mmCIF file with all atom_site columns, C-alpha atoms in Angstrom:
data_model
loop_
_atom_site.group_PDB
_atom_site.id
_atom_site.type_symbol
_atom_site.label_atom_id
_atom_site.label_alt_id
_atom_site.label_comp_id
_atom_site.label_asym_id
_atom_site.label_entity_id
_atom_site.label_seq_id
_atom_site.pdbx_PDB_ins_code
_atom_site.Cartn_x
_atom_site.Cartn_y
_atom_site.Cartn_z
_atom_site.occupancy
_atom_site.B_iso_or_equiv
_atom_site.pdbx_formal_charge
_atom_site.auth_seq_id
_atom_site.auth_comp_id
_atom_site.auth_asym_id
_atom_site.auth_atom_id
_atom_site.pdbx_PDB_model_num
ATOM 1   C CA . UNK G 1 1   ? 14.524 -17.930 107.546 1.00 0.00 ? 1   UNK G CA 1
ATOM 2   C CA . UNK G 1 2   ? 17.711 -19.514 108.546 1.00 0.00 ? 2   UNK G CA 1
ATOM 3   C CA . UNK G 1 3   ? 20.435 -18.923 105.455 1.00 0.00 ? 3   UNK G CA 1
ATOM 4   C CA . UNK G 1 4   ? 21.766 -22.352 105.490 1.00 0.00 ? 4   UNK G CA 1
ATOM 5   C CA . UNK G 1 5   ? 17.927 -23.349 104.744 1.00 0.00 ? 5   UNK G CA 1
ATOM 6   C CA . UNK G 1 6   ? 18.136 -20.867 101.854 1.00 0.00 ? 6   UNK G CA 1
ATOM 7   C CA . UNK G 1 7   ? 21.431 -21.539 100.203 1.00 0.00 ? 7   UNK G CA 1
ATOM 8   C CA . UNK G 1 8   ? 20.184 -25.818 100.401 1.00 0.00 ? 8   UNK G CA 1
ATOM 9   C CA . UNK G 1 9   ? 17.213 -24.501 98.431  1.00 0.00 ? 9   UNK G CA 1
ATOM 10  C CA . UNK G 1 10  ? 18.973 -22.192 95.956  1.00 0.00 ? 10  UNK G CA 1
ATOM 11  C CA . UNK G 1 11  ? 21.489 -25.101 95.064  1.00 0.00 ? 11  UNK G CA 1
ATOM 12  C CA . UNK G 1 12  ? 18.684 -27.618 94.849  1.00 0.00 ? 12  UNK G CA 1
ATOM 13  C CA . UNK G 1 13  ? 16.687 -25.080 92.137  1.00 0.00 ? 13  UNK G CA 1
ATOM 14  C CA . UNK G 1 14  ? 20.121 -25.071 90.681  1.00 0.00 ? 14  UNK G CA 1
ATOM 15  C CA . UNK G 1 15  ? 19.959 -28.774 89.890  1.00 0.00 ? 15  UNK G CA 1
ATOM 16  C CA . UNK G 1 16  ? 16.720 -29.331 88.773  1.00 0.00 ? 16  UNK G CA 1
ATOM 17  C CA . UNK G 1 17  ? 17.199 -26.487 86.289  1.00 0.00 ? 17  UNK G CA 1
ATOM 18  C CA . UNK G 1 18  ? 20.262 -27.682 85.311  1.00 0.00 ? 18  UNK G CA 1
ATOM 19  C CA . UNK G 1 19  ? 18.630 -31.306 84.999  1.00 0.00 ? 19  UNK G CA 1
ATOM 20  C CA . UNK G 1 20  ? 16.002 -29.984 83.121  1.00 0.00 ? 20  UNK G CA 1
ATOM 21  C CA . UNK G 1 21  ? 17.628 -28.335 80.327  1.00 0.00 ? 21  UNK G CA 1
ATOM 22  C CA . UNK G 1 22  ? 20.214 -30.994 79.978  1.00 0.00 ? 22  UNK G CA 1
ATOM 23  C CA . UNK G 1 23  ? 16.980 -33.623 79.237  1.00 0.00 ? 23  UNK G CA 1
ATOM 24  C CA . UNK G 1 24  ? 14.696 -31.396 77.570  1.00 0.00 ? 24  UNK G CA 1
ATOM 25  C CA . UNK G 1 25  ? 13.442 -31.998 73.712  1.00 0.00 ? 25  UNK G CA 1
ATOM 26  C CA . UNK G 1 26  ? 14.763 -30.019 71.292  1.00 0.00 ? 26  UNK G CA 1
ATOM 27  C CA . UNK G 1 27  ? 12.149 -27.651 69.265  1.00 0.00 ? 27  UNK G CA 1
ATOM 28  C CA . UNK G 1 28  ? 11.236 -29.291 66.045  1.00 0.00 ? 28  UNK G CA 1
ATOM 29  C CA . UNK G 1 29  ? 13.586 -32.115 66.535  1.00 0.00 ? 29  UNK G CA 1
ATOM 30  C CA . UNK G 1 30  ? 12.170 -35.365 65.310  1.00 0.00 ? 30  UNK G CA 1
ATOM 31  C CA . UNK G 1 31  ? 13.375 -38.636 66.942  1.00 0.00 ? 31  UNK G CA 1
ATOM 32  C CA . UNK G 1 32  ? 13.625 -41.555 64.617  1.00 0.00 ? 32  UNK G CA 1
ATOM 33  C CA . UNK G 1 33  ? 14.089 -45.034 64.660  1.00 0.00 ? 33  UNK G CA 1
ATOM 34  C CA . UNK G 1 34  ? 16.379 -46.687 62.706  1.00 0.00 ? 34  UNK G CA 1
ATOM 35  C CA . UNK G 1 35  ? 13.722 -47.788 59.978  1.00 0.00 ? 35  UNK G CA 1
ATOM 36  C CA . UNK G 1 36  ? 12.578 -44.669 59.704  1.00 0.00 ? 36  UNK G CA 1
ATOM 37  C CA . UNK G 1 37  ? 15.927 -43.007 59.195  1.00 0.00 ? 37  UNK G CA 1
ATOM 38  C CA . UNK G 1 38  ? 16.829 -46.018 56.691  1.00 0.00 ? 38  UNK G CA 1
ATOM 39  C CA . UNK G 1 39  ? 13.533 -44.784 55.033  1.00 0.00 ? 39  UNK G CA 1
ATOM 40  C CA . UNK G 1 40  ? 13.857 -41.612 54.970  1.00 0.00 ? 40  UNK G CA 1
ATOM 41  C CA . UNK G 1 41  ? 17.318 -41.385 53.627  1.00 0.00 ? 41  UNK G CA 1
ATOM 42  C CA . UNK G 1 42  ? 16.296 -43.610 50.672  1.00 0.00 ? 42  UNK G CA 1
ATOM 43  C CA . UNK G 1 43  ? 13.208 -41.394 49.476  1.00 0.00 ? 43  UNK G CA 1
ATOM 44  C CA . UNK G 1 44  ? 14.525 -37.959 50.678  1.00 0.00 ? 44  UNK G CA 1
ATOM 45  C CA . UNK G 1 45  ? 17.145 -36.992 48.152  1.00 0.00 ? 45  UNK G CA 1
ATOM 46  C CA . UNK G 1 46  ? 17.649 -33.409 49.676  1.00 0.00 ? 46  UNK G CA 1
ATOM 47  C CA . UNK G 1 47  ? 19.095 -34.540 52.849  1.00 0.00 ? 47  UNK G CA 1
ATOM 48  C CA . UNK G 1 48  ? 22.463 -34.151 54.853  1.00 0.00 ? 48  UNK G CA 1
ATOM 49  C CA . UNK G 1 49  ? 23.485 -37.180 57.449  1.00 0.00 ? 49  UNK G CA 1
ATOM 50  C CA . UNK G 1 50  ? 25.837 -35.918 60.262  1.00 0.00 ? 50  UNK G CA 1
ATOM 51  C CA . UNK G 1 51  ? 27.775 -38.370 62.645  1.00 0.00 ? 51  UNK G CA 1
ATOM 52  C CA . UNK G 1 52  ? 28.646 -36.343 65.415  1.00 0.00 ? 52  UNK G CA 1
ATOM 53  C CA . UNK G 1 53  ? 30.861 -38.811 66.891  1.00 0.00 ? 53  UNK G CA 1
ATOM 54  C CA . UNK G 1 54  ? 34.973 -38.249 67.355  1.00 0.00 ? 54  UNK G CA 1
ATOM 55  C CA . UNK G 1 55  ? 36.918 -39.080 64.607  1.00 0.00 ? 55  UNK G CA 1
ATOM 56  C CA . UNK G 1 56  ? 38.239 -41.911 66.383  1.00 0.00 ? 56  UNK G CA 1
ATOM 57  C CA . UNK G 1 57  ? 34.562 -43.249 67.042  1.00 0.00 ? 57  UNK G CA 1
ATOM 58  C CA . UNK G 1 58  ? 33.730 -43.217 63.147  1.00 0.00 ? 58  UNK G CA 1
ATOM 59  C CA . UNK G 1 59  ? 36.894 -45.896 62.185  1.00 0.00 ? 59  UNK G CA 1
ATOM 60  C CA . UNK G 1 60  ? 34.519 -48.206 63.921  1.00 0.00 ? 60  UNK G CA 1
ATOM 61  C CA . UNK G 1 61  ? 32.011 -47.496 61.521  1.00 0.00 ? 61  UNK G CA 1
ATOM 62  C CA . UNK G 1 62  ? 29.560 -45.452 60.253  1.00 0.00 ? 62  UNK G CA 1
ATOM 63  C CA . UNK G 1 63  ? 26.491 -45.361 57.943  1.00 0.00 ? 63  UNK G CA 1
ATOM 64  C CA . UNK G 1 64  ? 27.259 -44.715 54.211  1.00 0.00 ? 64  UNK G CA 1
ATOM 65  C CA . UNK G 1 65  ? 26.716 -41.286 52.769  1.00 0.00 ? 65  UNK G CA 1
ATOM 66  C CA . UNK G 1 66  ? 27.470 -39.822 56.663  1.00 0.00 ? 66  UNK G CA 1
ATOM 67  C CA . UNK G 1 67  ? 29.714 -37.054 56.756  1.00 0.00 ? 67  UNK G CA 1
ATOM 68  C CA . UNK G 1 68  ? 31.221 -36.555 60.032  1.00 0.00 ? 68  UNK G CA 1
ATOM 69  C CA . UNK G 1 69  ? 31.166 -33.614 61.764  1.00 0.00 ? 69  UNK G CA 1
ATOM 70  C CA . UNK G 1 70  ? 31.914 -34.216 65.713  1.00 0.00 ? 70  UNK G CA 1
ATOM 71  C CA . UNK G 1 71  ? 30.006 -32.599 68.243  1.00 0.00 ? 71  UNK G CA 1
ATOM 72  C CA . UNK G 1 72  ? 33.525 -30.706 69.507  1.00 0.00 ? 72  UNK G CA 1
ATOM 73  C CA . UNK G 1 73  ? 33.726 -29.149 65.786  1.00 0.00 ? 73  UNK G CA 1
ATOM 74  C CA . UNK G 1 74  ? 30.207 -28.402 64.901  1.00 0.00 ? 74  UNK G CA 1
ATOM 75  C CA . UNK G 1 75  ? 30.310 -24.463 66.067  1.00 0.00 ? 75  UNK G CA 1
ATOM 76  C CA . UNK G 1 76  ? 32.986 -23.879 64.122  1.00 0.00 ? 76  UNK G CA 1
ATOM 77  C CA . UNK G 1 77  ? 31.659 -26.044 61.153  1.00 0.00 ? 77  UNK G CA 1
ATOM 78  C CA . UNK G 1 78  ? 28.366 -25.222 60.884  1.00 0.00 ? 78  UNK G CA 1
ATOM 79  C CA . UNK G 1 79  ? 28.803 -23.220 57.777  1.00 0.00 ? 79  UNK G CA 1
ATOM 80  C CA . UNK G 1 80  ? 29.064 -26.742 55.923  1.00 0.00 ? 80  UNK G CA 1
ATOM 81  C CA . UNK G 1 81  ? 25.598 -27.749 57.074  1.00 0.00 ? 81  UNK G CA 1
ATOM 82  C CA . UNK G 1 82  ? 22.951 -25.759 54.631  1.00 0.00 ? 82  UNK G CA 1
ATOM 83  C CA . UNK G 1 83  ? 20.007 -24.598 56.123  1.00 0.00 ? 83  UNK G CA 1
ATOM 84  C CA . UNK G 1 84  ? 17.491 -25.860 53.558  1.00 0.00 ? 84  UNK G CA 1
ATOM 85  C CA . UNK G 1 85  ? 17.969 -29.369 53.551  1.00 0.00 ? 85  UNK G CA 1
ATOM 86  C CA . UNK G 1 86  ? 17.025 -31.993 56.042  1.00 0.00 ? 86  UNK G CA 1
ATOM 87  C CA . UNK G 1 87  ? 19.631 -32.852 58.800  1.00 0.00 ? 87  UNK G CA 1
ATOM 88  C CA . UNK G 1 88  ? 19.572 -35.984 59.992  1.00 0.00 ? 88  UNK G CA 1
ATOM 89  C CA . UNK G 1 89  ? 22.463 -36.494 63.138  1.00 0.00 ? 89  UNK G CA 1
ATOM 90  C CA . UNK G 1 90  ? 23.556 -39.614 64.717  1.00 0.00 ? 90  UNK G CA 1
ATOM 91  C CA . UNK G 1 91  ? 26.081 -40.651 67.461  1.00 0.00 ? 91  UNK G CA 1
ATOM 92  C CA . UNK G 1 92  ? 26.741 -44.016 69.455  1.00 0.00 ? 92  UNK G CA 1
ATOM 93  C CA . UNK G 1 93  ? 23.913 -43.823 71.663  1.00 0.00 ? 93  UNK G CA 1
ATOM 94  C CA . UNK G 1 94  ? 21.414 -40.697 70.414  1.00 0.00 ? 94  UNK G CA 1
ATOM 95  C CA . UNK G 1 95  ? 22.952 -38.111 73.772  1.00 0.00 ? 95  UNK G CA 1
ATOM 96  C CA . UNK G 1 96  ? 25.135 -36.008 71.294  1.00 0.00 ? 96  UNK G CA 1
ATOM 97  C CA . UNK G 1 97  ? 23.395 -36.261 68.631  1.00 0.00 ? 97  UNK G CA 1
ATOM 98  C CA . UNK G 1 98  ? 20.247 -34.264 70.511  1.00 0.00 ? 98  UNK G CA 1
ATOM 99  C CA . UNK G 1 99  ? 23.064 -31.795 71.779  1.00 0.00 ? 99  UNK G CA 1
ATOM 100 C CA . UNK G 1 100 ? 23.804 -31.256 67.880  1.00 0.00 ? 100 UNK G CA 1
ATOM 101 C CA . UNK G 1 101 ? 20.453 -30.481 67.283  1.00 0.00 ? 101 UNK G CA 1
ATOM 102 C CA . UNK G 1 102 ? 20.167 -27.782 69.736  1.00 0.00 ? 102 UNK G CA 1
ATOM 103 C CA . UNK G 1 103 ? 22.877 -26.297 68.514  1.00 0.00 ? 103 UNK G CA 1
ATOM 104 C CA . UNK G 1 104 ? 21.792 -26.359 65.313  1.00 0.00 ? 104 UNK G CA 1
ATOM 105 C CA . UNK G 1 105 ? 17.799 -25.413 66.567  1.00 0.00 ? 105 UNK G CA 1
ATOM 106 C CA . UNK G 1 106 ? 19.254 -22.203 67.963  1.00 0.00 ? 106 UNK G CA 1
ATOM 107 C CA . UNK G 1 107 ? 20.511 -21.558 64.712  1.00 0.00 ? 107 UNK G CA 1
ATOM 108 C CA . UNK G 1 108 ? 18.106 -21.319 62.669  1.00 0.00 ? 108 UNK G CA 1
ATOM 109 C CA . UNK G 1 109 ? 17.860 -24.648 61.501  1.00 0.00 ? 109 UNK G CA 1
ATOM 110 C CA . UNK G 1 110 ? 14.536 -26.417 61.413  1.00 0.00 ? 110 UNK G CA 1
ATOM 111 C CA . UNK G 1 111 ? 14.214 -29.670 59.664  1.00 0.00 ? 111 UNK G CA 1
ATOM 112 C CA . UNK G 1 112 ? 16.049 -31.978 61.823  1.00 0.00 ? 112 UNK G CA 1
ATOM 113 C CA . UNK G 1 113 ? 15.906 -35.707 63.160  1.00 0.00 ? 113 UNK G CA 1
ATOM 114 C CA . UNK G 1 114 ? 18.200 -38.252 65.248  1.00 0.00 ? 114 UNK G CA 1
ATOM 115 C CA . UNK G 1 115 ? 18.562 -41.632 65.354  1.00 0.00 ? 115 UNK G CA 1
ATOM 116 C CA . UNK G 1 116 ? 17.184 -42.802 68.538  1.00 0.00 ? 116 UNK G CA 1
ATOM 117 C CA . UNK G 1 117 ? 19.868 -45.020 69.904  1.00 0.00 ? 117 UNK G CA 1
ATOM 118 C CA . UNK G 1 118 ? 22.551 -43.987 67.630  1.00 0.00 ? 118 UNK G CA 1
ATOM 119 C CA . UNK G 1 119 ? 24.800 -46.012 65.632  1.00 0.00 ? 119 UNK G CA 1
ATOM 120 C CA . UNK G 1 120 ? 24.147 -49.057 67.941  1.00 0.00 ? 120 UNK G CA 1
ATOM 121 C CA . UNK G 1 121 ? 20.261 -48.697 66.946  1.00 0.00 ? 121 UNK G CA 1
ATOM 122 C CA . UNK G 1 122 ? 21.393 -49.092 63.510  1.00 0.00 ? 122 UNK G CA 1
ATOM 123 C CA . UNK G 1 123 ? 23.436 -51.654 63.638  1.00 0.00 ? 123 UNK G CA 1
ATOM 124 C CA . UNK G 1 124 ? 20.870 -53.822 65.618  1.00 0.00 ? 124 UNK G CA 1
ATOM 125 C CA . UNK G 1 125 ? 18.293 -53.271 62.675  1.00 0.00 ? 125 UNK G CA 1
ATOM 126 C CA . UNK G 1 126 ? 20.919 -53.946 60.242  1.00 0.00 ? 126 UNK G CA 1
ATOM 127 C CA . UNK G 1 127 ? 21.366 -57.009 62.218  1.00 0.00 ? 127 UNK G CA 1
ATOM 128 C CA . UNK G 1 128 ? 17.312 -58.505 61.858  1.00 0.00 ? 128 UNK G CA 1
#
């Protein structure tokens, strides 16, 4: 085979793998909507809601009882996140958020759910 034909396919396995486990689900990650989370929250007492945003992001707002925690911080902070209560994690769109939870997956944690759409989701439901 000609090596230029085998380096082009090397590189293009190289992307779609990459691809792949960028957009993959998260084990045991649950993906809810902003009712649901506004539901949740009220009836689940044992509970912990991250916003994984920059500290910057959150002066723009944030949903009440959220303690933020950025994505940038969370390795180093993950000691403040106990293991048997239920996570919930938001951002401004729902990307970091699901990056938080795989951080979090691969640590042992195991009840976990995002806000689909992030803070903006919210805010449109808030807005109805």
């Amino acid at each position: 085979m000609d090596t230029n034909l085998i380096i082009n396919i090397a590189i293009g396995a190289g992307i779609v793998w990459f691809l792949a486990s960028r957009f993959k689900g998260v084990k045991g990650l649950r993906n809810v909507n902003a009712d649901q989370m506004q539901n949740e929250l009220k009836s689940n007492r044992n509970h912990m809601l991250i916003d994984v945003r920059e500290p910057g992001e959150v002066k723009q707002g944030y949903i009440p009882g959220a303690i933020n925690i950025p994505l940038s911080r969370l390795q180093q902070r993950v000691s403040e996140i106990p293991s048997d209560r239920s996570v919930y994690l938001y951002c401004r769109s729902g990307m970091r958020s699901k990056q938080a939870a795989k951080i979090l997956s691969k640590r042992g944690y195991q009840n976990l759910a995002h806000l689909q759409g992030g803070i903006m989701a919210w805010r449109g439901q808030l807005k109805k």
